[in-house]
CSV table of C-alpha atoms in Angstrom, one decimal:
chain,number,residue,atom,x,y,z
K,126,MET,CA,-0.4,0.4,-0.3
K,127,LEU,CA,1.2,3.5,-1.2
K,128,LYS,CA,2.9,5.6,2.0
K,129,LEU,CA,0.9,8.8,0.8
K,130,LEU,CA,1.7,12.6,2.7
K,131,TYR,CA,-0.3,15.0,1.4
K,132,LEU,CA,0.8,19.0,3.1
K,133,VAL,CA,-1.7,21.3,2.7
K,134,HIS,CA,-2.2,25.3,3.1
K,135,ASP,CA,-5.9,25.1,4.6
K,136,LEU,CA,-7.4,22.3,6.6
K,137,ALA,CA,-10.8,22.7,6.1
K,138,ASP,CA,-10.8,23.7,2.4
K,139,PRO,CA,-13.2,21.1,1.2
K,140,ALA,CA,-11.3,19.9,-2.3
K,141,VAL,CA,-8.6,19.4,0.2
K,142,ARG,CA,-11.0,16.9,2.1
K,143,ARG,CA,-12.3,15.6,-1.8
K,144,ARG,CA,-7.8,14.6,-2.5
K,145,VAL,CA,-7.8,12.6,0.7
K,146,MET,CA,-10.8,11.1,-0.7
K,147,MET,CA,-9.8,9.6,-3.7
K,148,PHE,CA,-6.1,8.8,-2.3
K,149,VAL,CA,-7.4,6.5,0.3
K,150,ALA,CA,-10.2,4.7,-2.5
K,151,GLY,CA,-7.3,4.4,-4.6
K,152,GLY,CA,-5.6,2.6,-2.3
K,153,ALA,CA,-3.4,4.8,-0.4
K,154,GLU,CA,-2.4,5.2,3.3
K,155,VAL,CA,-2.7,9.0,4.0
K,156,THR,CA,-1.3,10.8,6.7
K,157,LEU,CA,-2.7,14.3,6.2
K,158,ALA,CA,-0.9,17.7,7.4
K,159,GLY,CA,-1.4,21.4,6.7
K,160,PHE,CA,-1.9,24.9,8.3
K,161,ARG,CA,-5.7,25.6,9.4
K,162,ARG,CA,-7.6,29.0,8.2
K,163,ALA,CA,-10.9,28.4,9.8
K,164,ALA,CA,-13.4,25.5,11.6
K,165,ASN,CA,-14.9,23.3,9.2
K,166,PRO,CA,-16.7,19.8,10.5
K,167,LEU,CA,-17.8,19.6,7.3
K,168,ALA,CA,-14.0,18.8,6.2
K,169,ALA,CA,-13.7,16.2,8.8
K,170,ILE,CA,-12.9,12.6,6.5
K,171,ASP,CA,-14.0,9.5,8.5
K,172,GLY,CA,-10.5,7.6,9.3
K,173,VAL,CA,-7.9,10.9,8.6
K,174,ASN,CA,-6.9,12.7,11.6
K,175,PRO,CA,-5.0,15.6,10.4
K,176,ILE,CA,-1.4,16.6,11.6
K,177,GLU,CA,-2.0,21.0,12.1
K,178,LEU,CA,1.8,22.5,12.1
K,179,GLY,CA,-0.1,26.3,12.9
K,180,VAL,CA,-2.9,28.9,11.7
K,181,THR,CA,-2.4,31.6,9.1
K,182,SER,CA,-5.3,33.8,8.0
K,183,ASP,CA,-6.6,34.2,4.1
K,184,GLY,CA,-5.2,37.3,2.6
K,185,ARG,CA,-2.0,38.0,5.4
K,186,PHE,CA,0.6,36.3,3.9
K,187,GLY,CA,3.2,38.0,5.9
K,188,GLN,CA,2.3,36.1,8.1
K,189,ARG,CA,1.0,32.8,6.3
K,190,ILE,CA,5.3,33.2,4.9
K,191,GLY,CA,6.1,33.7,8.7
K,192,ALA,CA,4.4,30.7,10.0
K,193,VAL,CA,5.4,28.5,7.1
K,194,ALA,CA,9.4,28.8,7.9
K,195,LYS,CA,8.4,28.3,11.6
K,196,SER,CA,7.1,24.9,10.6
K,197,CYS,CA,10.2,24.2,7.8
K,198,LEU,CA,12.2,23.9,11.6
K,199,SER,CA,9.6,22.6,13.5
K,200,ILE,CA,8.7,19.0,11.1
K,201,GLY,CA,11.0,16.8,11.9
K,202,THR,CA,9.5,17.0,15.0
K,203,VAL,CA,6.1,17.1,14.1
K,204,LEU,CA,6.5,14.3,11.6
K,205,ARG,CA,8.2,11.6,14.4
K,206,ALA,CA,6.1,9.6,14.7
K,207,VAL,CA,5.2,9.5,10.8
K,208,PRO,CA,6.6,6.7,9.5
K,209,LYS,CA,8.4,7.3,6.6
K,210,PRO,CA,6.1,8.0,3.1
K,211,ASP,CA,6.5,6.6,-0.2
K,212,VAL,CA,5.3,9.5,-1.9
K,213,ILE,CA,4.8,12.9,-0.5
K,214,VAL,CA,2.7,15.6,-2.4
K,215,ALA,CA,2.6,19.6,-1.8
K,216,ARG,CA,-0.6,21.5,-2.9
K,217,ASN,CA,1.0,24.4,-2.8
K,218,LEU,CA,3.9,26.8,-3.2
K,219,GLU,CA,3.9,27.3,0.1
K,220,MET,CA,3.9,23.6,1.5
K,221,LEU,CA,6.2,22.9,-1.1
K,222,ALA,CA,9.4,24.8,1.2
K,223,VAL,CA,7.0,22.5,4.1
K,224,ALA,CA,7.4,19.0,1.7
K,225,ASN,CA,11.1,19.8,0.8
K,226,ARG,CA,12.5,20.3,4.4
K,227,ALA,CA,9.9,17.0,4.7
K,228,ALA,CA,11.8,14.9,2.0
K,229,ALA,CA,15.8,15.8,4.4
K,230,PHE,CA,14.4,14.6,7.7
K,231,PHE,CA,13.6,11.3,5.8
K,232,GLY,CA,15.8,11.2,3.4
K,233,SER,CA,16.4,13.3,-0.1
K,234,THR,CA,14.7,9.8,-1.8
K,235,VAL,CA,11.2,10.7,-1.0
K,236,PRO,CA,10.0,11.9,-4.2
K,237,ILE,CA,7.4,15.2,-3.9
K,238,ALA,CA,4.8,16.1,-6.3
K,239,TYR,CA,4.1,19.2,-6.7
K,240,GLU,CA,0.2,20.3,-7.2
K,241,CYS,CA,-0.4,23.9,-8.0
K,242,LEU,CA,-4.5,24.3,-8.9
K,243,ASP,CA,-4.6,27.9,-8.9
K,244,ILE,CA,-2.0,30.7,-10.3
K,245,HIS,CA,-1.7,33.3,-7.4
K,246,ARG,CA,-1.3,36.8,-8.5
K,247,LEU,CA,2.2,37.6,-7.7
K,248,MET,CA,3.4,34.8,-9.5
K,249,LEU,CA,1.8,36.6,-12.2
K,250,ARG,CA,4.2,40.5,-11.2
K,251,ASP,CA,5.8,41.9,-13.9
K,252,ASP,CA,8.2,43.6,-11.6
K,253,VAL,CA,10.9,42.1,-8.8
K,254,VAL,CA,8.6,40.9,-6.9
K,255,GLY,CA,6.5,38.8,-9.4
K,256,SER,CA,10.7,37.8,-10.3
K,257,VAL,CA,11.7,36.8,-6.5
K,258,MET,CA,8.3,34.6,-6.2
K,259,ARG,CA,8.3,33.2,-9.6
K,260,GLY,CA,12.5,32.2,-8.2
K,261,ALA,CA,11.1,31.1,-5.4
K,262,GLU,CA,9.3,28.5,-6.8
K,263,ALA,CA,11.8,27.0,-9.6
K,264,ARG,CA,14.1,26.6,-7.0
K,265,LEU,CA,11.8,24.8,-4.2
K,266,GLY,CA,10.2,22.9,-6.9
K,267,ARG,CA,14.0,21.7,-8.3
K,268,GLY,CA,13.8,18.2,-6.6
K,269,ALA,CA,10.1,18.0,-7.6
K,270,LYS,CA,9.5,14.7,-9.7
K,271,LEU,CA,5.6,15.6,-10.9
K,272,LEU,CA,3.7,18.6,-11.1
K,273,ILE,CA,-0.6,18.7,-10.6
K,274,THR,CA,-2.5,21.0,-11.9
K,275,SER,CA,-6.6,21.8,-13.5
K,276,SER,CA,-6.3,23.1,-16.0
K,277,PRO,CA,-4.2,22.9,-19.9
K,278,ALA,CA,-4.4,26.5,-20.2
K,279,PHE,CA,-2.2,27.3,-16.8
K,280,VAL,CA,0.2,25.2,-18.3
K,281,GLU,CA,-0.2,27.4,-21.9
K,282,HIS,CA,0.1,31.0,-19.9
K,283,TYR,CA,2.6,29.9,-17.2
K,284,PHE,CA,3.9,27.3,-16.1
K,285,ARG,CA,6.1,26.7,-19.7
K,286,PRO,CA,6.6,29.8,-20.5
K,287,LEU,CA,7.2,31.8,-16.9
K,288,SER,CA,6.7,29.6,-13.8
K,289,GLY,CA,10.9,28.1,-15.2
K,290,LEU,CA,9.9,25.0,-13.8
K,291,ASP,CA,10.7,21.6,-15.8
K,292,LEU,CA,8.4,19.3,-14.3
K,293,PRO,CA,6.3,16.2,-16.2
K,294,THR,CA,2.8,17.2,-16.0
K,295,LEU,CA,-1.2,15.5,-14.7
K,296,LEU,CA,-4.0,17.5,-15.5
K,297,LEU,CA,-5.9,15.9,-12.8
K,298,GLN,CA,-9.4,18.1,-13.1
K,299,ASN,CA,-12.4,19.5,-10.9
K,300,GLN,CA,-14.6,16.3,-11.6
K,301,VAL,CA,-17.3,15.2,-9.4
K,302,LEU,CA,-16.3,12.6,-7.2
K,303,ASP,CA,-18.5,9.6,-7.6
K,304,LEU,CA,-17.8,6.7,-5.6
K,305,ASP,CA,-20.2,5.0,-6.5
K,306,ASP,CA,-19.1,1.9,-8.8
K,307,ASP,CA,-22.4,1.6,-10.2
K,308,GLY,CA,-22.8,6.0,-11.0
K,309,ASP,CA,-22.0,5.6,-14.8
K,310,ASP,CA,-24.9,3.8,-15.7
K,311,PHE,CA,-27.5,6.8,-14.9
K,312,PRO,CA,-27.0,10.1,-16.4
K,313,PRO,CA,-27.0,13.3,-15.2
K,314,PRO,CA,-30.6,14.3,-13.9
K,315,SER,CA,-33.6,15.8,-14.9
K,316,PRO,CA,-33.6,19.8,-15.0
K,317,PRO,CA,-36.2,20.8,-11.6
K,318,THR,CA,-39.3,21.3,-13.3
K,319,ARG,CA,-40.5,25.1,-12.9
K,320,MET,CA,-43.2,27.4,-13.1
K,321,THR,CA,-44.3,29.5,-16.0
K,322,ALA,CA,-44.8,32.2,-12.8
K,323,GLN,CA,-41.7,31.0,-10.6
K,324,PRO,CA,-38.6,32.6,-11.2
K,325,TRP,CA,-34.6,31.5,-12.6
K,326,ARG,CA,-32.4,30.0,-9.8
K,327,ILE,CA,-28.8,30.9,-10.5
K,328,GLY,CA,-26.6,28.9,-8.5
K,329,TRP,CA,-23.2,30.4,-6.6
K,330,PHE,CA,-21.8,27.7,-5.2
K,331,GLY,CA,-17.9,26.1,-3.8
K,332,ALA,CA,-15.0,28.9,-2.5
K,333,LEU,CA,-17.5,32.2,-2.3
K,334,ARG,CA,-13.6,34.4,-3.0
K,335,CYS,CA,-15.2,37.7,-6.1
K,336,ALA,CA,-16.3,40.3,-5.2
K,337,LYS,CA,-17.0,41.4,-8.9
K,338,SER,CA,-20.0,39.0,-9.2
K,339,LEU,CA,-21.4,39.2,-5.7
K,340,THR,CA,-21.8,43.1,-7.5
K,341,LEU,CA,-23.2,41.6,-10.4
K,342,LEU,CA,-25.4,39.4,-9.4
K,343,SER,CA,-26.9,41.3,-7.4
K,344,ALA,CA,-27.9,43.8,-10.5
K,345,PHE,CA,-28.9,41.7,-13.1
K,346,SER,CA,-31.3,39.5,-9.4
K,347,HIS,CA,-32.7,43.8,-9.1
K,348,ALA,CA,-32.8,44.0,-12.6
K,349,MET,CA,-35.2,41.0,-13.4
K,350,GLY,CA,-37.5,42.5,-10.8
K,351,GLY,CA,-38.0,38.7,-9.3
K,352,ARG,CA,-38.0,36.7,-12.4
K,353,ALA,CA,-34.2,35.4,-11.3
K,354,GLU,CA,-32.8,34.6,-7.8
K,355,VAL,CA,-29.4,33.7,-7.0
K,356,VAL,CA,-28.7,31.0,-4.8
K,357,LEU,CA,-25.6,31.4,-2.6
K,358,ARG,CA,-24.3,28.2,-0.9
K,359,GLY,CA,-20.6,27.4,0.1
K,360,ARG,CA,-17.4,29.5,2.2
K,361,PRO,CA,-16.8,33.1,2.0
K,362,ALA,CA,-13.2,34.5,1.3
K,363,TYR,CA,-14.2,37.1,4.0
K,364,SER,CA,-11.3,39.3,3.4
K,365,GLU,CA,-12.4,39.8,-0.2
K,366,PHE,CA,-15.7,41.7,1.1
K,367,ASP,CA,-16.4,44.3,3.0
K,368,ASP,CA,-19.6,42.7,4.5
K,369,PHE,CA,-20.9,39.6,3.1
K,370,ASP,CA,-23.5,38.6,5.2
K,371,GLY,CA,-24.9,42.2,5.8
K,372,PHE,CA,-24.4,42.7,2.2
K,373,MET,CA,-27.2,39.4,1.6
K,374,ARG,CA,-29.2,40.5,4.7
K,375,ASP,CA,-30.2,43.2,2.4
K,376,GLU,CA,-30.5,41.5,-1.0
K,377,PRO,CA,-34.5,40.2,-1.7
K,378,PHE,CA,-33.7,39.0,-4.6
K,379,MET,CA,-30.5,36.4,-3.4
K,380,SER,CA,-30.1,34.5,-0.7
K,381,PHE,CA,-27.0,32.2,1.2
K,382,HIS,CA,-27.2,29.3,2.6
K,383,GLY,CA,-23.5,28.1,4.8
K,384,PRO,CA,-22.0,25.6,3.9
K,385,TYR,CA,-22.6,22.2,2.1
K,386,ARG,CA,-20.6,18.4,1.9
K,387,ASN,CA,-18.8,17.9,-1.6
K,388,PRO,CA,-19.8,15.0,-3.4
K,389,GLU,CA,-22.5,14.3,-0.6
K,390,ASP,CA,-24.9,16.9,-1.0
K,391,LEU,CA,-23.9,18.5,-4.9
K,392,THR,CA,-26.9,16.1,-5.4
K,393,ARG,CA,-29.3,18.2,-3.6
K,394,ILE,CA,-28.5,21.7,-4.0
K,395,TYR,CA,-28.3,21.9,-7.7
K,396,ALA,CA,-31.8,20.0,-7.9
K,397,GLY,CA,-33.1,23.7,-6.5
K,398,VAL,CA,-31.2,25.3,-9.6
K,399,HIS,CA,-31.2,25.8,-13.6
K,400,PHE,CA,-28.5,27.5,-13.7
K,401,SER,CA,-24.6,26.9,-12.3
K,402,TRP,CA,-22.5,30.5,-12.4
K,403,ALA,CA,-19.5,29.2,-13.6
K,404,ILE,CA,-17.4,32.6,-13.7
K,405,ASP,CA,-14.8,33.9,-11.2
K,406,PHE,CA,-12.8,37.2,-11.2
K,407,PHE,CA,-10.7,37.0,-8.3
K,408,GLU,CA,-7.8,36.8,-10.7
K,409,GLU,CA,-9.1,38.7,-13.5
K,410,GLY,CA,-7.2,38.3,-17.0
K,411,LYS,CA,-5.7,35.8,-15.9
K,412,ASN,CA,-5.9,32.6,-13.1
K,413,SER,CA,-9.6,33.4,-13.3
K,414,SER,CA,-9.4,33.3,-17.3
K,415,TRP,CA,-7.0,30.3,-16.7
K,416,LEU,CA,-8.6,27.6,-14.7
K,417,LEU,CA,-11.6,24.7,-15.4
K,418,PRO,CA,-13.9,25.5,-11.7
K,419,ASN,CA,-15.3,22.6,-10.0
K,420,ARG,CA,-18.5,24.0,-10.2
K,421,LEU,CA,-18.4,23.4,-14.0
K,422,TYR,CA,-17.8,19.7,-13.6
K,423,GLU,CA,-20.2,19.8,-10.8
K,424,SER,CA,-23.5,21.3,-13.1
K,425,CYS,CA,-22.6,19.1,-16.2
K,426,ARG,CA,-23.2,15.9,-14.0
K,427,HIS,CA,-25.5,16.7,-11.6
K,428,GLY,CA,-28.3,18.8,-14.8
K,429,ALA,CA,-27.8,22.8,-14.0
K,430,VAL,CA,-26.6,24.5,-17.3
K,431,PRO,CA,-23.6,26.5,-16.9
K,432,ILE,CA,-23.1,29.8,-17.3
K,433,ALA,CA,-19.2,31.1,-18.6
K,434,LEU,CA,-17.2,34.3,-19.9
K,435,GLU,CA,-16.7,34.1,-23.1
K,436,GLY,CA,-12.8,34.9,-23.5
K,437,THR,CA,-12.3,32.4,-20.7
K,438,GLU,CA,-11.1,28.6,-20.6
K,439,THR,CA,-14.4,27.5,-19.1
K,440,ALA,CA,-16.2,29.3,-22.1
K,441,ARG,CA,-14.3,28.0,-25.1
K,442,PHE,CA,-14.4,24.0,-23.0
K,443,LEU,CA,-17.6,25.1,-23.4
K,444,LYS,CA,-17.5,26.3,-27.0
K,445,GLU,CA,-15.8,23.3,-28.0
K,446,ARG,CA,-19.1,20.7,-26.7
K,447,GLY,CA,-21.8,22.9,-27.3
K,448,LEU,CA,-22.7,23.2,-23.7
K,449,GLY,CA,-22.8,26.3,-21.4
K,450,LEU,CA,-24.5,29.6,-22.5
K,451,ILE,CA,-22.2,32.2,-22.6
K,452,LEU,CA,-21.9,35.4,-21.3
K,453,PRO,CA,-20.6,37.6,-24.1
K,454,ALA,CA,-19.5,40.7,-21.4
K,455,ALA,CA,-18.8,41.0,-17.9
K,456,ASP,CA,-21.7,43.3,-16.8
K,457,PRO,CA,-25.1,43.3,-15.1
K,458,ALA,CA,-26.6,44.4,-19.1
K,459,SER,CA,-26.1,40.8,-20.7
K,460,LEU,CA,-26.6,38.7,-18.1
K,461,THR,CA,-30.0,40.1,-17.9
K,462,ALA,CA,-30.5,40.4,-21.9
K,463,LEU,CA,-29.3,37.2,-21.6
K,464,PHE,CA,-33.0,35.8,-19.5
K,465,GLU,CA,-34.9,38.2,-20.9
K,466,THR,CA,-34.7,35.4,-23.5
K,467,MET,CA,-34.8,32.9,-21.8
K,468,THR,CA,-37.5,30.3,-22.5
K,469,ASP,CA,-37.9,26.7,-20.4
K,470,ALA,CA,-38.2,25.1,-23.9
K,471,ALA,CA,-34.3,26.6,-24.4
K,472,HIS,CA,-33.9,25.8,-21.0
K,473,HIS,CA,-33.9,22.1,-21.9
K,474,GLN,CA,-32.4,21.5,-24.6
K,475,ALA,CA,-29.8,23.0,-22.9
K,476,CYS,CA,-29.8,20.5,-20.3
K,477,ASP,CA,-30.7,17.8,-23.1
K,478,ARG,CA,-27.1,18.7,-24.5
K,479,ILE,CA,-25.8,18.0,-21.5
K,480,ARG,CA,-27.6,14.9,-20.6
K,481,ALA,CA,-26.1,13.3,-24.4
K,482,GLN,CA,-22.4,14.0,-23.1
K,483,GLY,CA,-23.8,11.1,-20.3
K,484,PRO,CA,-21.7,11.7,-16.2
K,485,ALA,CA,-18.2,10.2,-17.7
K,486,PRO,CA,-17.1,13.8,-18.6
K,487,TRP,CA,-17.4,15.2,-15.2
K,488,THR,CA,-17.0,12.1,-12.4
K,489,PHE,CA,-14.2,10.4,-10.9
K,490,ASP,CA,-14.3,7.2,-10.5
K,491,ARG,CA,-13.3,4.5,-8.4
K,492,THR,CA,-11.3,3.7,-10.9
K,493,ASP,CA,-9.7,6.9,-11.7
K,494,CYS,CA,-8.7,6.2,-8.0
K,495,GLU,CA,-7.1,4.1,-8.8
K,496,ARG,CA,-5.1,5.1,-11.8
K,497,LEU,CA,-3.4,8.7,-9.6
K,498,VAL,CA,-2.6,5.9,-6.4
K,499,LYS,CA,-0.9,3.8,-9.5
K,500,ARG,CA,0.5,6.8,-11.0
K,501,LEU,CA,1.7,8.1,-7.1
K,502,SER,CA,3.5,4.8,-7.1
K,503,ASN,CA,5.3,4.4,-10.1
K,504,LEU,CA,7.3,7.5,-8.9
K,505,ALA,CA,7.4,6.0,-5.4
K,506,GLY,CA,9.3,2.9,-7.2
K,507,GLY,CA,11.6,4.9,-9.0
K,508,GLY,CA,9.7,5.2,-12.6
K,509,ARG,CA,9.7,7.6,-15.0
K,510,ALA,CA,6.5,10.4,-15.1
K,511,GLU,CA,4.7,11.0,-18.6
K,512,ARG,CA,4.9,14.1,-19.8
K,513,VAL,CA,1.6,15.5,-21.6
K,514,THR,CA,1.5,17.9,-24.3
K,515,PHE,CA,-0.3,20.6,-24.6
K,516,PRO,CA,-2.7,22.4,-24.9
K,517,LEU,CA,-4.8,19.4,-25.3
K,518,PRO,CA,-7.5,18.5,-27.4
K,519,SER,CA,-10.6,18.9,-26.3
K,520,SER,CA,-11.9,15.5,-26.6
K,521,ALA,CA,-8.2,15.2,-24.9
K,522,ILE,CA,-9.9,16.9,-21.2
K,523,ALA,CA,-11.1,13.9,-19.5
K,524,LYS,CA,-9.3,11.1,-18.0
K,525,GLU,CA,-7.4,10.3,-21.4
K,526,SER,CA,-5.5,13.6,-20.2
K,527,TYR,CA,-3.5,11.3,-17.8
K,528,HIS,CA,-2.1,8.0,-18.5
K,529,ASP,CA,-0.6,5.0,-16.9
K,530,GLU,CA,3.3,4.2,-17.2
């Protein structure tokens, strides 16, 4: 059984929970260690008791650097009782620093995989700060054996031309974890029924960190005068909003329903909406234009129609498949115009096109988990990791975009 040490930046992140579940389902024995940014009981994982390295805060980069430096000095003591891992997976740049120290403690033969699913704006600055950050990433990643990322656009626009890293790359999309062995026998569910007088419902689920989306959706819902509602669920990044809770209390056509368990609650929460907001302006023009978000796969798997913004990787992904709705501009007027002409027939046609794809493009099943762990096991055995060529054609941006050795 593969012994895997997973070092993470936020133990309360639901995506961390999902990744650990993938590793365990694939047959790995996982030791989870990392920093905690907030309490989140929904992030607990049966059978896995995390090792807490310290507390960090959103938006306080200097504080995080200090916490990481302190952890690097004490990592040998913290991991003294942990069996030597076969592989270390470091989620985000700060954990790559910790991973290097951990590998030195356990022995230099322990391979490291660098998991990077977002490109922070500091990495993209065209000044000395950006140069220093990219240089640090290149130095810390020098001993890594594999890069794990979630969108081909990250490789095309950042890792290949800018990062200074030269690593075999595993494209691991943000697909829905489906450990039900019979899951692929069923198509995505039918869209929720809607009476003519009822409003359209747009779901914005997951990491709620985009103030521009919140403002845009508010203006849109007011312009629609109750003919459309916006439902929010997930974990707000409070550091990115002036007063998220106060803003939501004053919204007549928007509602926030708190966190949820992923993947257990996805069917229930998507059953209550017709469309999914798959747009993010958090790192506008860069990271937000390149990512393929969780909600893209979640909404398609569960029968909701994703809404994407023209010019983004998400829009390109959908247009190549003839799916979803593409917003021509990032403003309330464009979204309002889109819904002023929306009909039940058009909505059902959009849902039918998604259903015709089946669940396979949107899900990561038990067999996929086993393939992932096998790929990491090959690293542990000293096997050569296979390099993936980018950009990938649309037909390859699925389970075929990573390969067994």
